[in-house]
Short mmCIF file of C-alpha atoms in Angstrom, two decimals:
data_model
loop_
_atom_site.label_atom_id
_atom_site.label_comp_id
_atom_site.label_asym_id
_atom_site.label_seq_id
_atom_site.Cartn_x
_atom_site.Cartn_y
_atom_site.Cartn_z
CA UNK A 1 0.00 0.00 0.00
CA UNK A 2 2.97 2.29 0.47
CA UNK A 3 3.76 2.20 4.17
CA UNK A 4 6.62 2.52 6.63
CA UNK A 5 8.11 -0.33 8.62
CA UNK A 6 9.35 0.32 12.20
CA UNK A 7 12.99 1.00 11.40
CA UNK A 8 14.12 1.42 14.99
CA UNK A 9 12.83 -1.99 16.06
CA UNK A 10 14.09 -3.71 12.91
CA UNK A 11 17.53 -2.11 13.15
CA UNK A 12 17.85 -3.36 16.73
CA UNK A 13 17.13 -6.92 15.58
CA UNK A 14 19.62 -6.68 12.72
CA UNK A 15 22.25 -5.32 15.08
CA UNK A 16 21.64 -8.01 17.72
CA UNK A 17 22.01 -10.78 15.13
CA UNK A 18 24.65 -8.98 13.03
CA UNK A 19 22.45 -9.08 9.95
CA UNK A 20 22.66 -6.87 6.88
CA UNK A 21 19.92 -4.23 7.01
CA UNK A 22 18.57 -3.11 3.64
CA UNK A 23 15.91 -0.40 3.42
CA UNK A 24 13.66 -0.46 0.38
CA UNK A 25 12.99 3.24 -0.06
CA UNK A 26 12.12 2.94 -3.74
CA UNK A 27 8.73 4.58 -3.27
CA UNK A 28 8.80 6.29 0.12
CA UNK A 29 12.48 7.14 0.48
CA UNK A 30 12.19 10.66 -0.93
CA UNK A 31 9.70 11.59 1.81
CA UNK A 32 12.73 12.02 4.07
CA UNK A 33 12.77 15.58 2.69
CA UNK A 34 9.40 16.42 4.27
CA UNK A 35 8.60 17.67 7.75
CA UNK A 36 5.43 15.56 7.88
CA UNK A 37 7.22 12.22 7.42
CA UNK A 38 10.66 12.85 8.88
CA UNK A 39 9.89 10.88 12.06
CA UNK A 40 9.43 7.69 10.03
CA UNK A 41 13.11 7.82 9.08
CA UNK A 42 14.45 7.62 12.60
CA UNK A 43 17.27 5.04 12.65
CA UNK A 44 17.69 5.18 8.85
CA UNK A 45 21.39 5.67 9.54
CA UNK A 46 21.47 2.06 10.77
CA UNK A 47 20.84 0.78 7.25
CA UNK A 48 23.69 -0.94 5.42
CA UNK A 49 22.07 -0.18 2.08
CA UNK A 50 19.14 1.82 0.71
CA UNK A 51 17.38 1.87 -2.65
CA UNK A 52 15.55 4.94 -3.97
CA UNK A 53 13.60 5.34 -7.21
CA UNK A 54 13.66 9.03 -8.09
CA UNK A 55 11.25 8.33 -10.96
CA UNK A 56 8.55 7.49 -8.41
CA UNK A 57 8.36 10.21 -5.78
CA UNK A 58 11.03 12.63 -6.91
CA UNK A 59 9.11 13.52 -10.07
CA UNK A 60 11.77 12.27 -12.49
CA UNK A 61 11.25 10.56 -15.87
CA UNK A 62 12.05 6.85 -16.08
CA UNK A 63 14.56 5.64 -15.24
CA UNK A 64 16.32 7.28 -12.34
CA UNK A 65 17.31 5.26 -9.29
CA UNK A 66 20.03 5.02 -6.68
CA UNK A 67 21.57 2.25 -4.60
CA UNK A 68 23.31 3.61 -1.52
CA UNK A 69 25.65 1.75 0.83
CA UNK A 70 27.07 2.78 4.18
CA UNK A 71 30.50 1.35 3.41
CA UNK A 72 31.73 1.95 -0.15
CA UNK A 73 33.85 -1.21 0.07
CA UNK A 74 30.67 -3.26 -0.27
CA UNK A 75 30.42 -2.27 -3.92
CA UNK A 76 33.06 -4.94 -4.50
CA UNK A 77 30.28 -7.54 -4.49
CA UNK A 78 28.84 -6.11 -7.71
CA UNK A 79 32.19 -5.31 -9.31
CA UNK A 80 33.59 -7.11 -12.32
CA UNK A 81 36.89 -6.47 -14.05
CA UNK A 82 37.54 -7.14 -17.72
CA UNK A 83 40.82 -6.48 -19.52
CA UNK A 84 39.12 -4.74 -22.42
CA UNK A 85 36.87 -2.59 -20.23
CA UNK A 86 38.22 -1.77 -16.79
CA UNK A 87 41.44 -3.68 -16.08
CA UNK A 88 42.15 -4.06 -12.40
CA UNK A 89 45.61 -2.50 -12.68
CA UNK A 90 44.00 0.76 -13.86
CA UNK A 91 41.83 1.09 -10.77
CA UNK A 92 42.16 4.49 -9.12
CA UNK A 93 40.28 5.32 -5.90
CA UNK A 94 40.51 9.04 -6.65
CA UNK A 95 38.96 8.64 -10.10
CA UNK A 96 35.52 7.01 -9.74
CA UNK A 97 34.48 4.41 -12.28
CA UNK A 98 30.76 3.60 -12.21
CA UNK A 99 31.39 0.20 -13.77
CA UNK A 100 32.88 -0.84 -10.43
CA UNK A 101 29.64 -0.01 -8.63
CA UNK A 102 27.09 -1.81 -10.78
CA UNK A 103 26.54 -4.80 -13.02
CA UNK A 104 25.30 -2.32 -15.63
CA UNK A 105 27.89 -0.85 -17.99
CA UNK A 106 26.39 1.31 -20.75
CA UNK A 107 24.03 3.80 -19.16
CA UNK A 108 22.49 7.22 -19.49
CA UNK A 109 23.52 10.16 -17.33
CA UNK A 110 20.47 9.72 -15.06
CA UNK A 111 22.08 11.51 -12.12
CA UNK A 112 21.92 14.73 -14.14
CA UNK A 113 18.12 14.73 -13.82
CA UNK A 114 18.29 14.73 -10.03
CA UNK A 115 20.99 17.40 -9.99
CA UNK A 116 18.97 19.72 -12.25
CA UNK A 117 15.80 19.19 -10.21
CA UNK A 118 17.55 20.01 -6.95
CA UNK A 119 19.21 23.06 -8.49
CA UNK A 120 16.05 24.45 -10.10
CA UNK A 121 13.40 23.53 -7.52
CA UNK A 122 15.32 23.01 -4.31
CA UNK A 123 14.50 20.91 -1.25
CA UNK A 124 11.67 23.15 -0.01
CA UNK A 125 9.64 22.98 -3.23
CA UNK A 126 10.15 19.24 -3.63
CA UNK A 127 9.08 18.76 -0.01
CA UNK A 128 5.88 20.73 -0.67
CA UNK A 129 5.15 18.58 -3.73
CA UNK A 130 5.54 15.40 -1.68
CA UNK A 131 3.35 16.73 1.11
CA UNK A 132 0.74 17.71 -1.50
CA UNK A 133 0.39 14.21 -2.98
CA UNK A 134 0.11 12.77 0.54
CA UNK A 135 -2.55 15.36 1.34
CA UNK A 136 -4.50 14.32 -1.77
CA UNK A 137 -4.43 10.66 -0.72
CA UNK A 138 -5.69 11.62 2.74
CA UNK A 139 -8.44 13.73 1.17
CA UNK A 140 -9.67 10.73 -0.81
CA UNK A 141 -9.53 8.63 2.35
CA UNK A 142 -11.65 11.07 4.36
CA UNK A 143 -14.05 11.47 1.44
CA UNK A 144 -14.93 7.77 1.20
CA UNK A 145 -14.23 6.23 4.62
CA UNK A 146 -17.79 6.82 5.84
CA UNK A 147 -19.45 6.26 2.46
CA UNK A 148 -21.35 2.91 2.56
CA UNK A 149 -20.55 2.35 -1.13
CA UNK A 150 -16.82 2.18 -0.43
CA UNK A 151 -14.52 0.02 1.66
CA UNK A 152 -11.10 1.50 2.43
CA UNK A 153 -8.25 -0.92 3.08
CA UNK A 154 -6.01 1.48 5.02
CA UNK A 155 -5.26 5.05 5.97
CA UNK A 156 -2.57 6.32 3.56
CA UNK A 157 0.91 6.93 4.93
CA UNK A 158 2.29 7.98 1.55
CA UNK A 159 0.32 8.84 -1.59
CA UNK A 160 -1.37 5.51 -2.28
CA UNK A 161 -4.87 4.56 -1.22
CA UNK A 162 -6.43 1.13 -1.76
CA UNK A 163 -10.21 0.77 -1.71
CA UNK A 164 -13.11 -0.92 -3.45
CA UNK A 165 -16.67 -0.17 -4.43
CA UNK A 166 -19.22 -2.21 -2.50
CA UNK A 167 -22.76 -2.86 -3.65
CA UNK A 168 -25.17 -2.41 -0.77
CA UNK A 169 -26.70 -5.56 0.74
CA UNK A 170 -24.16 -7.76 -1.07
CA UNK A 171 -21.81 -9.87 1.03
CA UNK A 172 -20.15 -12.01 -1.64
CA UNK A 173 -16.58 -11.03 -2.48
CA UNK A 174 -16.88 -12.58 -5.94
CA UNK A 175 -19.66 -10.12 -6.74
CA UNK A 176 -17.60 -7.20 -5.46
CA UNK A 177 -14.69 -8.42 -7.60
CA UNK A 178 -16.83 -8.40 -10.74
CA UNK A 179 -18.23 -4.96 -9.96
CA UNK A 180 -14.80 -3.39 -9.41
CA UNK A 181 -13.36 -4.94 -12.57
CA UNK A 182 -16.39 -3.64 -14.47
CA UNK A 183 -15.83 -0.14 -13.06
CA UNK A 184 -12.12 -0.16 -13.86
CA UNK A 185 -12.53 -1.43 -17.42
CA UNK A 186 -15.50 0.80 -18.28
CA UNK A 187 -13.81 4.00 -17.13
CA UNK A 188 -10.64 3.09 -19.02
CA UNK A 189 -12.39 2.14 -22.27
CA UNK A 190 -14.45 5.34 -22.17
CA UNK A 191 -11.31 7.41 -21.68
CA UNK A 192 -12.54 8.76 -18.35
CA UNK A 193 -9.92 7.44 -15.94
CA UNK A 194 -7.11 4.91 -15.73
CA UNK A 195 -7.39 3.26 -12.32
CA UNK A 196 -4.99 0.61 -11.08
CA UNK A 197 -6.08 -2.47 -9.17
CA UNK A 198 -4.56 -4.91 -6.73
CA UNK A 199 -5.60 -7.83 -4.54
CA UNK A 200 -6.08 -7.94 -0.80
CA UNK A 201 -6.75 -11.35 0.76
CA UNK A 202 -7.49 -12.58 -2.74
CA UNK A 203 -10.11 -9.90 -3.41
CA UNK A 204 -9.91 -7.17 -6.05
CA UNK A 205 -9.44 -3.58 -4.91
CA UNK A 206 -8.94 -0.34 -6.78
CA UNK A 207 -5.82 1.73 -6.18
CA UNK A 208 -4.90 5.38 -6.52
CA UNK A 209 -1.16 6.11 -6.55
CA UNK A 210 -1.01 9.89 -6.60
CA UNK A 211 2.28 11.28 -7.90
CA UNK A 212 1.20 14.53 -9.57
CA UNK A 213 1.25 17.54 -7.21
CA UNK A 214 -0.79 19.50 -9.76
CA UNK A 215 -3.72 17.14 -9.27
CA UNK A 216 -6.71 18.48 -7.34
CA UNK A 217 -9.27 17.24 -4.85
CA UNK A 218 -12.01 18.23 -7.27
CA UNK A 219 -10.57 16.01 -9.99
CA UNK A 220 -10.21 13.03 -7.66
CA UNK A 221 -13.67 13.48 -6.17
CA UNK A 222 -15.10 13.53 -9.69
CA UNK A 223 -13.43 10.17 -10.38
CA UNK A 224 -14.93 8.79 -7.16
CA UNK A 225 -18.33 9.98 -8.36
CA UNK A 226 -17.82 8.19 -11.68
CA UNK A 227 -16.86 5.02 -9.79
CA UNK A 228 -20.14 5.16 -7.90
CA UNK A 229 -22.07 5.76 -11.11
CA UNK A 230 -20.46 2.78 -12.83
CA UNK A 231 -21.17 0.66 -9.77
CA UNK A 232 -24.84 1.58 -10.02
CA UNK A 233 -24.76 0.88 -13.75
CA UNK A 234 -23.44 -2.63 -13.13
CA UNK A 235 -26.25 -3.23 -10.65
CA UNK A 236 -28.88 -2.12 -13.16
CA UNK A 237 -27.73 -4.51 -15.90
CA UNK A 238 -27.03 -7.57 -13.75
#
């Protein structure tokens, strides 16, 4: 769903058992820049490695990711030396060679995207963008949590919210599955909305992953209204 694990408790376990601690921050890692989510990152310095996908919550085009390690010596585990490419005798610690830090050789200058974004927007603006998409997810949550036509799977911690449309007086999950697939496919085929889906306990749910800070509550509420309308349409023809 996009959530935070208890890093402090997990880091204590990894330390007690001398285990490698990897933090998957691919989606939520960039929220470290915000004031609203900073507390979730307590003990992040205990991580041995961290992954971040800047093309998810740092508003970058695909692809743009980073793999960070606490001790640079650990890059040796993904290093490979070839005489025609990067002979070992030419290794120079003062002259970085990205081939020694990845199994990938030919690559684009993806780091330039992040550098330009930080230079042009800055931390404060990016932080506001991240807080905005989280606010939008919370707005959707509060809009539908007391609506009998919706069932919300969780309160959003990031910018994802998982929910499903529920037909009143229907208790069969198979029926709810058919209704939600009908809603998703109809809205997509009509060019109204492209809504993702997932499964929870084997049942089909709809999913909003909100990554555009220029989106609005009005736009999202209109999509929710269309979901209800399509749910009623399914009921009328079945």
